[in-house]
Short mmCIF file of C-alpha atoms in Angstrom, two decimals:
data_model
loop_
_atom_site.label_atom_id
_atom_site.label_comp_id
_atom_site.label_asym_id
_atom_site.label_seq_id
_atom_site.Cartn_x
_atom_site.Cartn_y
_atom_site.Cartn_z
CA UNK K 1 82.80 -13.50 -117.12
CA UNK K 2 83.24 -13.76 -113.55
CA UNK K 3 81.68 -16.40 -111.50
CA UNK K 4 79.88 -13.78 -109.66
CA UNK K 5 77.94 -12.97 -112.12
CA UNK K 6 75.81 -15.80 -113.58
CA UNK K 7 75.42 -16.72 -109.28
CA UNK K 8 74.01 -13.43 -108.82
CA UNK K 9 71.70 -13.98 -111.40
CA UNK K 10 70.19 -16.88 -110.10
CA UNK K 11 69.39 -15.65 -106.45
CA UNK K 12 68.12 -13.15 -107.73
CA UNK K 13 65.84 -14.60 -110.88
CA UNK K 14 63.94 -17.25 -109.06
CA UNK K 15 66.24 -20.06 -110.75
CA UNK K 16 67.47 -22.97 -108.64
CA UNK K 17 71.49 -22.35 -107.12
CA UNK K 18 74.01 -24.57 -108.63
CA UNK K 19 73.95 -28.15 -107.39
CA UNK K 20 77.38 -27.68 -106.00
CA UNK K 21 76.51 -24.71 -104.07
CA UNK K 22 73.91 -25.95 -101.70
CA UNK K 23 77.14 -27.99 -99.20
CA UNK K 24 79.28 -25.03 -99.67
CA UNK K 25 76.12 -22.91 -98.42
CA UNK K 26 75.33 -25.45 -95.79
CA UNK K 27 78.90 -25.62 -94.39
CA UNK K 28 78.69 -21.78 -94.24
CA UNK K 29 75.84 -21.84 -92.54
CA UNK K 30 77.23 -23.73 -89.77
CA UNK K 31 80.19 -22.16 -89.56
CA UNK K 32 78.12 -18.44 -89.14
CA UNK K 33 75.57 -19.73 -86.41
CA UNK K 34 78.32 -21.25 -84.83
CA UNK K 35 80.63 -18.18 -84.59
CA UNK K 36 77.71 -16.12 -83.69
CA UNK K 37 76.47 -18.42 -80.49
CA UNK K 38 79.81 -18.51 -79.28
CA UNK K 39 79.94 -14.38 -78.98
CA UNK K 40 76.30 -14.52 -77.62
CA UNK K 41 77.25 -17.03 -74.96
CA UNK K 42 80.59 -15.42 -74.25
CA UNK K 43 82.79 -17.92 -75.49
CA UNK K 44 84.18 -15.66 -77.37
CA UNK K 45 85.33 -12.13 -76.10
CA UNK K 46 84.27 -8.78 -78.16
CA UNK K 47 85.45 -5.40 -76.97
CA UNK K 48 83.17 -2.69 -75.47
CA UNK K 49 83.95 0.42 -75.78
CA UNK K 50 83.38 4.06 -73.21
CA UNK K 51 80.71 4.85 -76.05
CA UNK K 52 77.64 4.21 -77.66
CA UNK K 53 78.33 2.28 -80.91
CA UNK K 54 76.11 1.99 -84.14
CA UNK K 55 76.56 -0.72 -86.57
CA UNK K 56 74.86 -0.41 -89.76
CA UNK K 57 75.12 -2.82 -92.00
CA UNK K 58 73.16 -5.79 -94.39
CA UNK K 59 72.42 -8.97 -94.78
CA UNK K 60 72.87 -9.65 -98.07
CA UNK K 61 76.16 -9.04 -99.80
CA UNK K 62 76.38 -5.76 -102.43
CA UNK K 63 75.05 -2.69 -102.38
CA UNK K 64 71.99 -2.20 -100.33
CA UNK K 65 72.81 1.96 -99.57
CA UNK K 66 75.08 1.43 -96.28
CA UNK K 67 77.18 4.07 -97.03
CA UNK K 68 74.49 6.97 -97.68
CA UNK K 69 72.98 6.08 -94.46
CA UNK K 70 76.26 6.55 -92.43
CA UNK K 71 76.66 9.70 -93.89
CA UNK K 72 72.89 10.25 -93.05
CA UNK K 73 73.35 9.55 -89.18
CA UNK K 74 76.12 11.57 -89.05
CA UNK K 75 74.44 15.02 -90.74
CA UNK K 76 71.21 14.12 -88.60
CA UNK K 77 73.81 12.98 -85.37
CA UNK K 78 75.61 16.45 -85.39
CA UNK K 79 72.35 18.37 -85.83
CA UNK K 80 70.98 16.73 -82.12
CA UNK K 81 74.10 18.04 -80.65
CA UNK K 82 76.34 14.52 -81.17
CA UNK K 83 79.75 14.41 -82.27
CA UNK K 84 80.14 10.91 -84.66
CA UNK K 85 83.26 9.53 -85.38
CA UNK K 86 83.27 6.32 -88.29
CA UNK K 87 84.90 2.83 -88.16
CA UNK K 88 85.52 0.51 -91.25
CA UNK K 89 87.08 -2.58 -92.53
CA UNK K 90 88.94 -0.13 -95.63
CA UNK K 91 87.36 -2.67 -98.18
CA UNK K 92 89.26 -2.79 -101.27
CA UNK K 93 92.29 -0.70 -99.80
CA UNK K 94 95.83 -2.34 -98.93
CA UNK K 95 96.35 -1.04 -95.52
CA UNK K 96 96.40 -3.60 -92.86
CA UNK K 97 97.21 -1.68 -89.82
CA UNK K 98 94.64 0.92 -87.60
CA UNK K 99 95.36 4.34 -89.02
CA UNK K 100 93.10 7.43 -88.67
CA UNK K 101 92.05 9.20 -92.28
CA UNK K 102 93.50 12.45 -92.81
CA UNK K 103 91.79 15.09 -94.56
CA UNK K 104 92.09 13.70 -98.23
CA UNK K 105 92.41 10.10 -97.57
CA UNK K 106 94.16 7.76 -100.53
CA UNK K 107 91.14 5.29 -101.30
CA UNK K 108 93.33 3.25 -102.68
CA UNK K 109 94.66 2.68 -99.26
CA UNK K 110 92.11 2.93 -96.89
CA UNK K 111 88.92 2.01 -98.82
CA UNK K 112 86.76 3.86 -101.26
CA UNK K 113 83.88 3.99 -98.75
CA UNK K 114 85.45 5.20 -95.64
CA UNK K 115 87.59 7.86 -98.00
CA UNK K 116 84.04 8.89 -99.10
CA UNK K 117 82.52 9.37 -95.67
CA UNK K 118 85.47 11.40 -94.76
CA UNK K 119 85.73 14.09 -97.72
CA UNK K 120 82.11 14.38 -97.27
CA UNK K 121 81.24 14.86 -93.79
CA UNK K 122 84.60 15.92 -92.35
CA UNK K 123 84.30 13.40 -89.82
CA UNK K 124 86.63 11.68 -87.78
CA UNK K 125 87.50 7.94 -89.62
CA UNK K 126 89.35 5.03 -88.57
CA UNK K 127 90.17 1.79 -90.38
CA UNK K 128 91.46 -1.02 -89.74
CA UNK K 129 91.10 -5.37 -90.35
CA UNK K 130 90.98 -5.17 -86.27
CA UNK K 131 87.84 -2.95 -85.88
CA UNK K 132 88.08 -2.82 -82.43
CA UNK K 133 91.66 -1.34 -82.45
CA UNK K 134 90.71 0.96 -85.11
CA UNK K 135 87.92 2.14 -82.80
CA UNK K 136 90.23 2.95 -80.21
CA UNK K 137 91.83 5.61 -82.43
CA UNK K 138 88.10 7.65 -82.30
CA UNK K 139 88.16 7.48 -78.74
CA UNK K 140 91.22 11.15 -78.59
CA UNK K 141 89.23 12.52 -81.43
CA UNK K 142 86.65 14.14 -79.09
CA UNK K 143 83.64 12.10 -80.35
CA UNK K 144 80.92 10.91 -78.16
CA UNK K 145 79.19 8.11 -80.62
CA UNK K 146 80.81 5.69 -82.63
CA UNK K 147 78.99 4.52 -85.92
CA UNK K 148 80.39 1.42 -87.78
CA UNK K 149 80.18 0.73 -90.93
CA UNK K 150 79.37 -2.35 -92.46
CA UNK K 151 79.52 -3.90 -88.97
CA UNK K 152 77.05 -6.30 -88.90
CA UNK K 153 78.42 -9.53 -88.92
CA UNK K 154 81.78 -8.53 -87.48
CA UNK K 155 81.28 -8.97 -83.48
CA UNK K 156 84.39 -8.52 -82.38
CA UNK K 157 83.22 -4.93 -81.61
CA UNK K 158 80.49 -5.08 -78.68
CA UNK K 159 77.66 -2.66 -80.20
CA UNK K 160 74.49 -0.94 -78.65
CA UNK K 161 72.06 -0.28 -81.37
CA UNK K 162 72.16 -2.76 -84.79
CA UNK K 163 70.70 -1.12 -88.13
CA UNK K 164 70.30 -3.29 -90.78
CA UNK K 165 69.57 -1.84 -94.36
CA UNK K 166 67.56 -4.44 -96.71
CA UNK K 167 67.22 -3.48 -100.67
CA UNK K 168 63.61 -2.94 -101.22
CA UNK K 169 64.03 -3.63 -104.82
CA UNK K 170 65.60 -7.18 -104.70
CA UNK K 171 64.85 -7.75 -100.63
CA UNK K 172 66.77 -11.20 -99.99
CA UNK K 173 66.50 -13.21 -103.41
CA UNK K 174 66.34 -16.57 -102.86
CA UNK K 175 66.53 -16.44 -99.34
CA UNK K 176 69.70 -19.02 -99.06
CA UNK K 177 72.80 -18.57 -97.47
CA UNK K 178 76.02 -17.63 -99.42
CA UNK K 179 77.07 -19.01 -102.26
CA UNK K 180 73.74 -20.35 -103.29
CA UNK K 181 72.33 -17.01 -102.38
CA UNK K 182 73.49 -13.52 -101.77
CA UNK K 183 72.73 -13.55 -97.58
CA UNK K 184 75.68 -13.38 -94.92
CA UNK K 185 73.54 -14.50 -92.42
CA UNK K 186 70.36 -16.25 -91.77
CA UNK K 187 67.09 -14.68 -91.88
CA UNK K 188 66.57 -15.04 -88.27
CA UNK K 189 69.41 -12.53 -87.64
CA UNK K 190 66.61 -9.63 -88.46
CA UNK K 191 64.93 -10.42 -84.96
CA UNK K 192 68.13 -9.57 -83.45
CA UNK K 193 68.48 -5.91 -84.79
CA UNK K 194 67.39 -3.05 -83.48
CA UNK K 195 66.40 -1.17 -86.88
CA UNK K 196 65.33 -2.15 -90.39
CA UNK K 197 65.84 0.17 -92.58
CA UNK K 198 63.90 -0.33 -96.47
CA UNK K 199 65.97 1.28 -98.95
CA UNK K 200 63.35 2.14 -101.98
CA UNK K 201 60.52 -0.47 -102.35
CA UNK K 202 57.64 -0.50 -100.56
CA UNK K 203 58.52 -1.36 -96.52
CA UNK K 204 56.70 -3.97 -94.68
CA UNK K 205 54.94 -2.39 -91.60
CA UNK K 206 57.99 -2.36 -89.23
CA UNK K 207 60.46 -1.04 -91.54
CA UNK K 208 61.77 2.53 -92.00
CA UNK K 209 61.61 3.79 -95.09
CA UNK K 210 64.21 5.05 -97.05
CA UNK K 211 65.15 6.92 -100.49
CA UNK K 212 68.11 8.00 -102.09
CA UNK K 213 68.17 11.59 -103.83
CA UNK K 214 70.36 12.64 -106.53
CA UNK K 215 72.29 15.77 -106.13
CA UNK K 216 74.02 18.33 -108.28
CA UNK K 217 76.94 17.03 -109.83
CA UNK K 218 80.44 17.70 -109.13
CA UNK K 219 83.62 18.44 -111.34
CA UNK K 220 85.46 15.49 -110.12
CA UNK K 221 88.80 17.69 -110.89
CA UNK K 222 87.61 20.42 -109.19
CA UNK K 223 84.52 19.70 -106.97
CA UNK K 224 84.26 22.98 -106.43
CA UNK K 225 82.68 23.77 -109.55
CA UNK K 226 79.15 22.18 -109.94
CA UNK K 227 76.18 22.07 -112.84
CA UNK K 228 72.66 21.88 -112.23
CA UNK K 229 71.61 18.19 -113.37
CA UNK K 230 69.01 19.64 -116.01
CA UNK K 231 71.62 20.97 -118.40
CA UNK K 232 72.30 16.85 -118.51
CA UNK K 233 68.70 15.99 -119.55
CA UNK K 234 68.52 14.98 -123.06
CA UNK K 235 71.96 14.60 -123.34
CA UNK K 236 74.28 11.54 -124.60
CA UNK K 237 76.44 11.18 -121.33
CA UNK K 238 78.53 8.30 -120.04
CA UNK K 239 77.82 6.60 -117.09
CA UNK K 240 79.81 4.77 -114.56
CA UNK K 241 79.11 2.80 -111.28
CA UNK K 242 81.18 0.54 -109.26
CA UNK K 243 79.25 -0.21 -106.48
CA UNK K 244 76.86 -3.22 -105.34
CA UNK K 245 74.17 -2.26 -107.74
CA UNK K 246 75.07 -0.21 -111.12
CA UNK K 247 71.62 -0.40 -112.10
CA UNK K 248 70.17 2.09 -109.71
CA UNK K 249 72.65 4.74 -110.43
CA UNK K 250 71.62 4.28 -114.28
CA UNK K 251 68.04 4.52 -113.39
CA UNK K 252 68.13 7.37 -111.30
CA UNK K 253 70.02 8.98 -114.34
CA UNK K 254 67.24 7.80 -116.70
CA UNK K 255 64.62 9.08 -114.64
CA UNK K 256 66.33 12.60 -115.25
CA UNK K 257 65.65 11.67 -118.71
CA UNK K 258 69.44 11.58 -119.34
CA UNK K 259 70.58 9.38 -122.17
CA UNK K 260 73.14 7.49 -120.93
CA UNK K 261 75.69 4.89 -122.16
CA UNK K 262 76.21 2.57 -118.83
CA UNK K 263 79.53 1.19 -118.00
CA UNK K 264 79.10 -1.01 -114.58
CA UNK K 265 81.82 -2.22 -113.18
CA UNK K 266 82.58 -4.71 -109.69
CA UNK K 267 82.11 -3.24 -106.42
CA UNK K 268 85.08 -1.19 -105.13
CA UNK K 269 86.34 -1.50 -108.55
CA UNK K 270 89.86 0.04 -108.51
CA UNK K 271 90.24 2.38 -111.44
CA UNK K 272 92.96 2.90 -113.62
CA UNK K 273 92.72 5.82 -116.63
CA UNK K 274 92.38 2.75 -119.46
CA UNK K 275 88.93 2.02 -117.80
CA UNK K 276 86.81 5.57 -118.79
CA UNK K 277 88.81 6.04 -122.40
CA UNK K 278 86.32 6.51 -124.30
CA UNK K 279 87.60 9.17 -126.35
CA UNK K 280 84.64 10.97 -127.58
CA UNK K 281 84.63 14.21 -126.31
CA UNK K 282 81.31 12.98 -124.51
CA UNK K 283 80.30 14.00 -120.52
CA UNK K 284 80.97 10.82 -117.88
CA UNK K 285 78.90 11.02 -114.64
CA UNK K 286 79.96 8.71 -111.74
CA UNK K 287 78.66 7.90 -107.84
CA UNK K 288 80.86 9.80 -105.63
CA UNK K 289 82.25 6.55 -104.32
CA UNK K 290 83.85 6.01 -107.73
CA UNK K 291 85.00 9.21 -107.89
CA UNK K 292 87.19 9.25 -104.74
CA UNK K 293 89.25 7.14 -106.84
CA UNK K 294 89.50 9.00 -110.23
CA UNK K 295 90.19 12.48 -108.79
CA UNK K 296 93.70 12.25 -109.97
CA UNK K 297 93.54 11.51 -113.58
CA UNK K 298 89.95 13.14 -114.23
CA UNK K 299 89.15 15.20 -117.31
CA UNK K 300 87.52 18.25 -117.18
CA UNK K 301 84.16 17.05 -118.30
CA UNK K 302 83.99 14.28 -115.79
CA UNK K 303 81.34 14.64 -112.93
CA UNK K 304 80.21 13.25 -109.45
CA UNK K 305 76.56 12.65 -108.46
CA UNK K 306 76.24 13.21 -104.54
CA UNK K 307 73.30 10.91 -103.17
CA UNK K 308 71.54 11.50 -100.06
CA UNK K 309 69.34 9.04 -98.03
CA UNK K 310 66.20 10.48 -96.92
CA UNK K 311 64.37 8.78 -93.88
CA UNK K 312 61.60 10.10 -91.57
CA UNK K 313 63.30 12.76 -88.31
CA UNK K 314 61.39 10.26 -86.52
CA UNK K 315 63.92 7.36 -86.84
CA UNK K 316 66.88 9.93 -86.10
CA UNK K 317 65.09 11.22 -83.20
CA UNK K 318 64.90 7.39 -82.35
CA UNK K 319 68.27 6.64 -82.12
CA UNK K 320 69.29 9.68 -80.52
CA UNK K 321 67.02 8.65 -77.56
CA UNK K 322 68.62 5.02 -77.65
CA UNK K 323 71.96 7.23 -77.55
CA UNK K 324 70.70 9.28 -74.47
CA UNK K 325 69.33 6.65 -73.01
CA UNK K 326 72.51 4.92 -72.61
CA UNK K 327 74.48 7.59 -71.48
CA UNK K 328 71.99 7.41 -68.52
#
């Protein structure tokens, strides 16, 4: 079992960390506040771009529903008139230099995520370890708003408006800094953002709530065939989820009444055919972002479950006024 696991456990189960985690977490600690004073005070440089950037990311590490949010902003961004373009870090792919996504990205190169965001929405993506040089690749693509993904903690790209999405389910376990518990950052960091977005839970009174919706489900051979998700319900299906947290995709499933046999596996999990033989003849549903990476050895009875984030027009028109605001 991986180390990972049994930690996760912990911050999450009310159980005291590992002695030898609390002077790893402490040295972390210091090594975070420190980075982020010396941006704040200028000592070190980050890179501001001709236009408005959006960083949406977390606190915590795993899945807290980053992704469906980007893809969110950009629906609600192009409705108000806007023109998004996407930057990433290309987690979990190999490719180290800036490159724009073409119009079926490899995810094995550029990142599952960012591959996602582009087959879905269409919109211009750029990734790259240097996010500011990646950014600069947005700038020809005639966009006028720049959103970045997973961008919180990474400063070397100057930003205008901070979004930070917590998981309402698990909010910040134990509260302690990596590895003794699952946050990047301090708590403090949440005064800083602009935005604090509750993904399912019940919000605290300055938090915008959010839900993800299951959609129909796509052939992930063909994804332009689809099935309504009631011809699923009462049906022995396999399920599989690589992402942050497996669980919710299950029991979103579940709450379809869909009888399911779940197979979680890591975050950005890189699949390979040997992983989903399960040679029974039987359905397998997946998140989209696992599908990205299965398209080309799918069988025919494999489907994708689009998810959408719903959040009140109020917080869209919100930002667009930050976004307006700025350009004045």
């Amino acid at each position: 079992m991986p180390l990972a696991d049994p930690l996760q456990r912990r911050w999450y189960e009310n159980r005291s960390p590992p002695w030898w985690t609390i002077p790893v977490s402490a040295l972390y600690g210091a090594v975070v506040r420190a980075r982020h004073e010396m941006y704040k005070r200028g000592w070190k440089r980050n890179e501001r771009l001709p236009l408005p950037v959006i960083v949406v990311g977390n606190l915590t590490i795993g899945g807290a529903g980053k992704t469906p949010l980007v893809i969110a902003l950009i629906e609600a961004l192009r409705a108000r008139g806007f023109k998004p373009g996407v930057v990433s870090r290309g987690y979990g792919g190999n490719a180290c230099e800036p490159r724009l996504l073409g119009g079926q990205p490899d995810p094995h190169e550029v990142g599952d995520e960012p591959a996602l965001i582009r087959i879905r929405t269409g919109a211009p993506v750029a990734v790259g370890v240097d996010r500011p040089a990646a950014a600069r690749l947005l700038l020809e693509q005639g966009i006028d708003v720049i959103l970045a993904d997973d961008g919180l903690q990474h400063y070397a790209l100057a930003r205008d408006i901070e979004i930070c999405v917590v998981d309402g389910a698990r909010r910040f376990g134990n509260g302690r800094l990596l590895p003794a518990g699952p946050l990047r950052e301090p708590m403090q960091r949440l005064r800083e953002v602009d935005f604090v977005v509750c993904n399912g839970g019940p919000p605290t009174h300055d938090e915008i709530p959010m839900s993800l919706v299951i959609g129909e489900p796509r052939n992930v051979r063909d994804p332009s065939r689809a099935r309504p998700l009631p011809e699923f319900s009462s049906q022995h299906v396999h399920a599989v989820a690589g992402i942050g947290r497996p669980e919710r995709f299950f029991e979103a499933l579940r709450a379809h009444a869909i009888d399911i046999a779940a197979h979680p596996f890591p975050d950005h999990h890189g699949f390979v055919p040997g992983d989903l033989d399960f040679d029974d003849g039987l359905p397998v549903l997946m998140t989209e972002k696992d599908a990205v990476k299965c398209h080309g050895f799918a069988k025919p009875d494999w489907w994708a479950i689009p998810v959408s984030a719903q959040l009140p027009p109020a917080f869209f028109d919100a930002i667009t006024d930050r976004i307006r605001s700025l350009a004045r």
